[in-house]
Amino acid sequence: MLVELKNGETLNGHLINCDTWMNLTLKEVVQTSPDGDKFFRLPEVYVRGNNIKYLRVPDEIIDLVKDQQQNQSSSRGRGGGVQRADHGGRGDRGRGGSRGGVGRGRGRGRG
């Protein structure tokens, strides 16, 4: 996949890991300078997510993921989604969450 950074550098390599902050780990990377005149071959690179300008994922990968998602959704059938065991899928409703209503009423007051 191709990753362009905010500073203009590009990284082209194999995606190994991605987390919820879009931090990436790439292997077998070719790094290109912002001017495009210098190239560096690196065995592994860690990219912090806030430095990424954009990502280019190959079309084959996107098609593969679409097919996998369609296969998963068709195999579930009617009502086959995952249910939460604790509250029947409703989550913690209202204010207070799991505190049992502690801290409700009376406002902030003065003094």
JSON list of C-alpha atoms in Angstrom, two decimals:
[
{"chain": "A", "resi": 1, "resn": "MET", "atom": "CA", "xyz": [0.00, 0.00, 0.00]},
{"chain": "A", "resi": 2, "resn": "LEU", "atom": "CA", "xyz": [1.09, 3.57, -0.56]},
{"chain": "A", "resi": 3, "resn": "VAL", "atom": "CA", "xyz": [1.15, 6.07, 2.32]},
{"chain": "A", "resi": 4, "resn": "GLU", "atom": "CA", "xyz": [1.74, 9.77, 1.77]},
{"chain": "A", "resi": 5, "resn": "LEU", "atom": "CA", "xyz": [2.80, 11.74, 4.82]},
{"chain": "A", "resi": 6, "resn": "LYS", "atom": "CA", "xyz": [1.99, 15.36, 5.60]},
{"chain": "A", "resi": 7, "resn": "ASN", "atom": "CA", "xyz": [5.65, 16.30, 5.04]},
{"chain": "A", "resi": 8, "resn": "GLY", "atom": "CA", "xyz": [5.45, 15.03, 1.42]},
{"chain": "A", "resi": 9, "resn": "GLU", "atom": "CA", "xyz": [7.36, 11.77, 1.86]},
{"chain": "A", "resi": 10, "resn": "THR", "atom": "CA", "xyz": [5.80, 8.59, 0.51]},
{"chain": "A", "resi": 11, "resn": "LEU", "atom": "CA", "xyz": [6.10, 5.08, 1.87]},
{"chain": "A", "resi": 12, "resn": "ASN", "atom": "CA", "xyz": [5.29, 2.03, -0.21]},
{"chain": "A", "resi": 13, "resn": "GLY", "atom": "CA", "xyz": [5.20, -1.34, 1.57]},
{"chain": "A", "resi": 14, "resn": "HIS", "atom": "CA", "xyz": [3.19, -4.22, 2.99]},
{"chain": "A", "resi": 15, "resn": "LEU", "atom": "CA", "xyz": [0.74, -3.36, 5.76]},
{"chain": "A", "resi": 16, "resn": "ILE", "atom": "CA", "xyz": [1.40, -5.49, 8.84]},
{"chain": "A", "resi": 17, "resn": "ASN", "atom": "CA", "xyz": [-0.66, -3.74, 11.51]},
{"chain": "A", "resi": 18, "resn": "CYS", "atom": "CA", "xyz": [-3.07, -0.83, 11.96]},
{"chain": "A", "resi": 19, "resn": "ASP", "atom": "CA", "xyz": [-4.64, 0.34, 15.22]},
{"chain": "A", "resi": 20, "resn": "THR", "atom": "CA", "xyz": [-7.60, 2.56, 16.12]},
{"chain": "A", "resi": 21, "resn": "TRP", "atom": "CA", "xyz": [-5.46, 5.72, 15.87]},
{"chain": "A", "resi": 22, "resn": "MET", "atom": "CA", "xyz": [-4.41, 4.70, 12.34]},
{"chain": "A", "resi": 23, "resn": "ASN", "atom": "CA", "xyz": [-0.83, 4.04, 13.44]},
{"chain": "A", "resi": 24, "resn": "LEU", "atom": "CA", "xyz": [0.66, 1.73, 10.82]},
{"chain": "A", "resi": 25, "resn": "THR", "atom": "CA", "xyz": [3.42, -0.85, 10.70]},
{"chain": "A", "resi": 26, "resn": "LEU", "atom": "CA", "xyz": [4.78, -1.51, 7.21]},
{"chain": "A", "resi": 27, "resn": "LYS", "atom": "CA", "xyz": [7.38, -4.05, 6.06]},
{"chain": "A", "resi": 28, "resn": "GLU", "atom": "CA", "xyz": [9.63, -4.10, 2.98]},
{"chain": "A", "resi": 29, "resn": "VAL", "atom": "CA", "xyz": [9.23, -0.34, 2.60]},
{"chain": "A", "resi": 30, "resn": "VAL", "atom": "CA", "xyz": [10.51, 2.00, -0.09]},
{"chain": "A", "resi": 31, "resn": "GLN", "atom": "CA", "xyz": [10.61, 5.56, 1.23]},
{"chain": "A", "resi": 32, "resn": "THR", "atom": "CA", "xyz": [10.65, 8.42, -1.29]},
{"chain": "A", "resi": 33, "resn": "SER", "atom": "CA", "xyz": [11.74, 11.96, -0.40]},
{"chain": "A", "resi": 34, "resn": "PRO", "atom": "CA", "xyz": [9.29, 14.85, -0.87]},
{"chain": "A", "resi": 35, "resn": "ASP", "atom": "CA", "xyz": [11.14, 15.92, -4.05]},
{"chain": "A", "resi": 36, "resn": "GLY", "atom": "CA", "xyz": [11.03, 12.38, -5.44]},
{"chain": "A", "resi": 37, "resn": "ASP", "atom": "CA", "xyz": [14.77, 12.30, -6.04]},
{"chain": "A", "resi": 38, "resn": "LYS", "atom": "CA", "xyz": [15.91, 10.09, -3.14]},
{"chain": "A", "resi": 39, "resn": "PHE", "atom": "CA", "xyz": [14.80, 6.53, -2.41]},
{"chain": "A", "resi": 40, "resn": "PHE", "atom": "CA", "xyz": [15.48, 4.46, 0.70]},
{"chain": "A", "resi": 41, "resn": "ARG", "atom": "CA", "xyz": [14.78, 0.78, 1.22]},
{"chain": "A", "resi": 42, "resn": "LEU", "atom": "CA", "xyz": [13.77, -0.01, 4.83]},
{"chain": "A", "resi": 43, "resn": "PRO", "atom": "CA", "xyz": [12.95, -3.39, 6.40]},
{"chain": "A", "resi": 44, "resn": "GLU", "atom": "CA", "xyz": [10.19, -2.04, 8.69]},
{"chain": "A", "resi": 45, "resn": "VAL", "atom": "CA", "xyz": [8.56, 1.33, 9.38]},
{"chain": "A", "resi": 46, "resn": "TYR", "atom": "CA", "xyz": [6.18, 2.53, 12.10]},
{"chain": "A", "resi": 47, "resn": "VAL", "atom": "CA", "xyz": [4.02, 5.52, 11.09]},
{"chain": "A", "resi": 48, "resn": "ARG", "atom": "CA", "xyz": [2.11, 7.56, 13.63]},
{"chain": "A", "resi": 49, "resn": "GLY", "atom": "CA", "xyz": [-1.44, 8.10, 12.40]},
{"chain": "A", "resi": 50, "resn": "ASN", "atom": "CA", "xyz": [-1.51, 11.88, 12.77]},
{"chain": "A", "resi": 51, "resn": "ASN", "atom": "CA", "xyz": [1.33, 12.19, 10.21]},
{"chain": "A", "resi": 52, "resn": "ILE", "atom": "CA", "xyz": [-0.63, 10.51, 7.41]},
{"chain": "A", "resi": 53, "resn": "LYS", "atom": "CA", "xyz": [-2.07, 12.61, 4.60]},
{"chain": "A", "resi": 54, "resn": "TYR", "atom": "CA", "xyz": [-3.65, 9.76, 2.65]},
{"chain": "A", "resi": 55, "resn": "LEU", "atom": "CA", "xyz": [-3.50, 6.02, 1.97]},
{"chain": "A", "resi": 56, "resn": "ARG", "atom": "CA", "xyz": [-3.80, 4.21, -1.34]},
{"chain": "A", "resi": 57, "resn": "VAL", "atom": "CA", "xyz": [-4.94, 0.61, -1.03]},
{"chain": "A", "resi": 58, "resn": "PRO", "atom": "CA", "xyz": [-4.75, -1.65, -4.12]},
{"chain": "A", "resi": 59, "resn": "ASP", "atom": "CA", "xyz": [-8.11, -2.36, -5.80]},
{"chain": "A", "resi": 60, "resn": "GLU", "atom": "CA", "xyz": [-7.59, -6.13, -5.43]},
{"chain": "A", "resi": 61, "resn": "ILE", "atom": "CA", "xyz": [-7.54, -5.78, -1.64]},
{"chain": "A", "resi": 62, "resn": "ILE", "atom": "CA", "xyz": [-10.70, -3.65, -1.60]},
{"chain": "A", "resi": 63, "resn": "ASP", "atom": "CA", "xyz": [-12.51, -6.20, -3.81]},
{"chain": "A", "resi": 64, "resn": "LEU", "atom": "CA", "xyz": [-11.34, -9.05, -1.58]},
{"chain": "A", "resi": 65, "resn": "VAL", "atom": "CA", "xyz": [-12.68, -7.33, 1.56]},
{"chain": "A", "resi": 66, "resn": "LYS", "atom": "CA", "xyz": [-16.03, -6.60, -0.12]},
{"chain": "A", "resi": 67, "resn": "ASP", "atom": "CA", "xyz": [-16.39, -10.26, -1.06]},
{"chain": "A", "resi": 68, "resn": "GLN", "atom": "CA", "xyz": [-15.56, -11.38, 2.48]},
{"chain": "A", "resi": 69, "resn": "GLN", "atom": "CA", "xyz": [-18.12, -8.97, 3.98]},
{"chain": "A", "resi": 70, "resn": "GLN", "atom": "CA", "xyz": [-20.82, -10.18, 1.59]},
{"chain": "A", "resi": 71, "resn": "ASN", "atom": "CA", "xyz": [-20.08, -13.81, 2.47]},
{"chain": "A", "resi": 72, "resn": "GLN", "atom": "CA", "xyz": [-20.28, -13.05, 6.19]},
{"chain": "A", "resi": 73, "resn": "SER", "atom": "CA", "xyz": [-23.56, -11.14, 5.92]},
{"chain": "A", "resi": 74, "resn": "SER", "atom": "CA", "xyz": [-25.22, -13.80, 3.74]},
{"chain": "A", "resi": 75, "resn": "SER", "atom": "CA", "xyz": [-24.21, -16.63, 6.09]},
{"chain": "A", "resi": 76, "resn": "ARG", "atom": "CA", "xyz": [-25.84, -14.95, 9.11]},
{"chain": "A", "resi": 77, "resn": "GLY", "atom": "CA", "xyz": [-29.37, -15.10, 7.74]},
{"chain": "A", "resi": 78, "resn": "ARG", "atom": "CA", "xyz": [-32.32, -13.58, 9.55]},
{"chain": "A", "resi": 79, "resn": "GLY", "atom": "CA", "xyz": [-31.60, -12.36, 13.07]},
{"chain": "A", "resi": 80, "resn": "GLY", "atom": "CA", "xyz": [-28.18, -13.98, 13.13]},
{"chain": "A", "resi": 81, "resn": "GLY", "atom": "CA", "xyz": [-26.32, -10.88, 14.29]},
{"chain": "A", "resi": 82, "resn": "VAL", "atom": "CA", "xyz": [-24.27, -10.86, 17.45]},
{"chain": "A", "resi": 83, "resn": "GLN", "atom": "CA", "xyz": [-26.29, -10.04, 20.57]},
{"chain": "A", "resi": 84, "resn": "ARG", "atom": "CA", "xyz": [-24.92, -8.51, 23.73]},
{"chain": "A", "resi": 85, "resn": "ALA", "atom": "CA", "xyz": [-25.46, -10.73, 26.73]},
{"chain": "A", "resi": 86, "resn": "ASP", "atom": "CA", "xyz": [-25.61, -8.06, 29.43]},
{"chain": "A", "resi": 87, "resn": "HIS", "atom": "CA", "xyz": [-28.54, -5.83, 28.38]},
{"chain": "A", "resi": 88, "resn": "GLY", "atom": "CA", "xyz": [-29.95, -7.50, 25.30]},
{"chain": "A", "resi": 89, "resn": "GLY", "atom": "CA", "xyz": [-28.06, -5.14, 23.01]},
{"chain": "A", "resi": 90, "resn": "ARG", "atom": "CA", "xyz": [-29.42, -1.94, 24.53]},
{"chain": "A", "resi": 91, "resn": "GLY", "atom": "CA", "xyz": [-26.22, -0.77, 26.19]},
{"chain": "A", "resi": 92, "resn": "ASP", "atom": "CA", "xyz": [-26.23, 1.36, 29.32]},
{"chain": "A", "resi": 93, "resn": "ARG", "atom": "CA", "xyz": [-29.13, 3.69, 28.86]},
{"chain": "A", "resi": 94, "resn": "GLY", "atom": "CA", "xyz": [-29.56, 7.08, 30.43]},
{"chain": "A", "resi": 95, "resn": "ARG", "atom": "CA", "xyz": [-27.19, 8.95, 32.68]},
{"chain": "A", "resi": 96, "resn": "GLY", "atom": "CA", "xyz": [-25.06, 7.39, 35.32]},
{"chain": "A", "resi": 97, "resn": "GLY", "atom": "CA", "xyz": [-24.16, 4.21, 33.44]},
{"chain": "A", "resi": 98, "resn": "SER", "atom": "CA", "xyz": [-23.41, 1.40, 35.87]},
{"chain": "A", "resi": 99, "resn": "ARG", "atom": "CA", "xyz": [-23.15, 3.62, 38.98]},
{"chain": "A", "resi": 100, "resn": "GLY", "atom": "CA", "xyz": [-26.70, 2.80, 40.04]},
{"chain": "A", "resi": 101, "resn": "GLY", "atom": "CA", "xyz": [-27.94, 6.38, 39.87]},
{"chain": "A", "resi": 102, "resn": "VAL", "atom": "CA", "xyz": [-25.26, 7.83, 42.13]},
{"chain": "A", "resi": 103, "resn": "GLY", "atom": "CA", "xyz": [-24.76, 11.54, 41.63]},
{"chain": "A", "resi": 104, "resn": "ARG", "atom": "CA", "xyz": [-28.20, 12.37, 40.30]},
{"chain": "A", "resi": 105, "resn": "GLY", "atom": "CA", "xyz": [-30.31, 15.27, 41.50]},
{"chain": "A", "resi": 106, "resn": "ARG", "atom": "CA", "xyz": [-29.39, 18.41, 43.43]},
{"chain": "A", "resi": 107, "resn": "GLY", "atom": "CA", "xyz": [-27.27, 20.20, 40.78]},
{"chain": "A", "resi": 108, "resn": "ARG", "atom": "CA", "xyz": [-24.08, 22.09, 41.63]},
{"chain": "A", "resi": 109, "resn": "GLY", "atom": "CA", "xyz": [-25.31, 24.57, 44.20]},
{"chain": "A", "resi": 110, "resn": "ARG", "atom": "CA", "xyz": [-23.33, 27.52, 45.55]},
{"chain": "A", "resi": 111, "resn": "GLY", "atom": "CA", "xyz": [-20.56, 27.62, 48.08]}
]
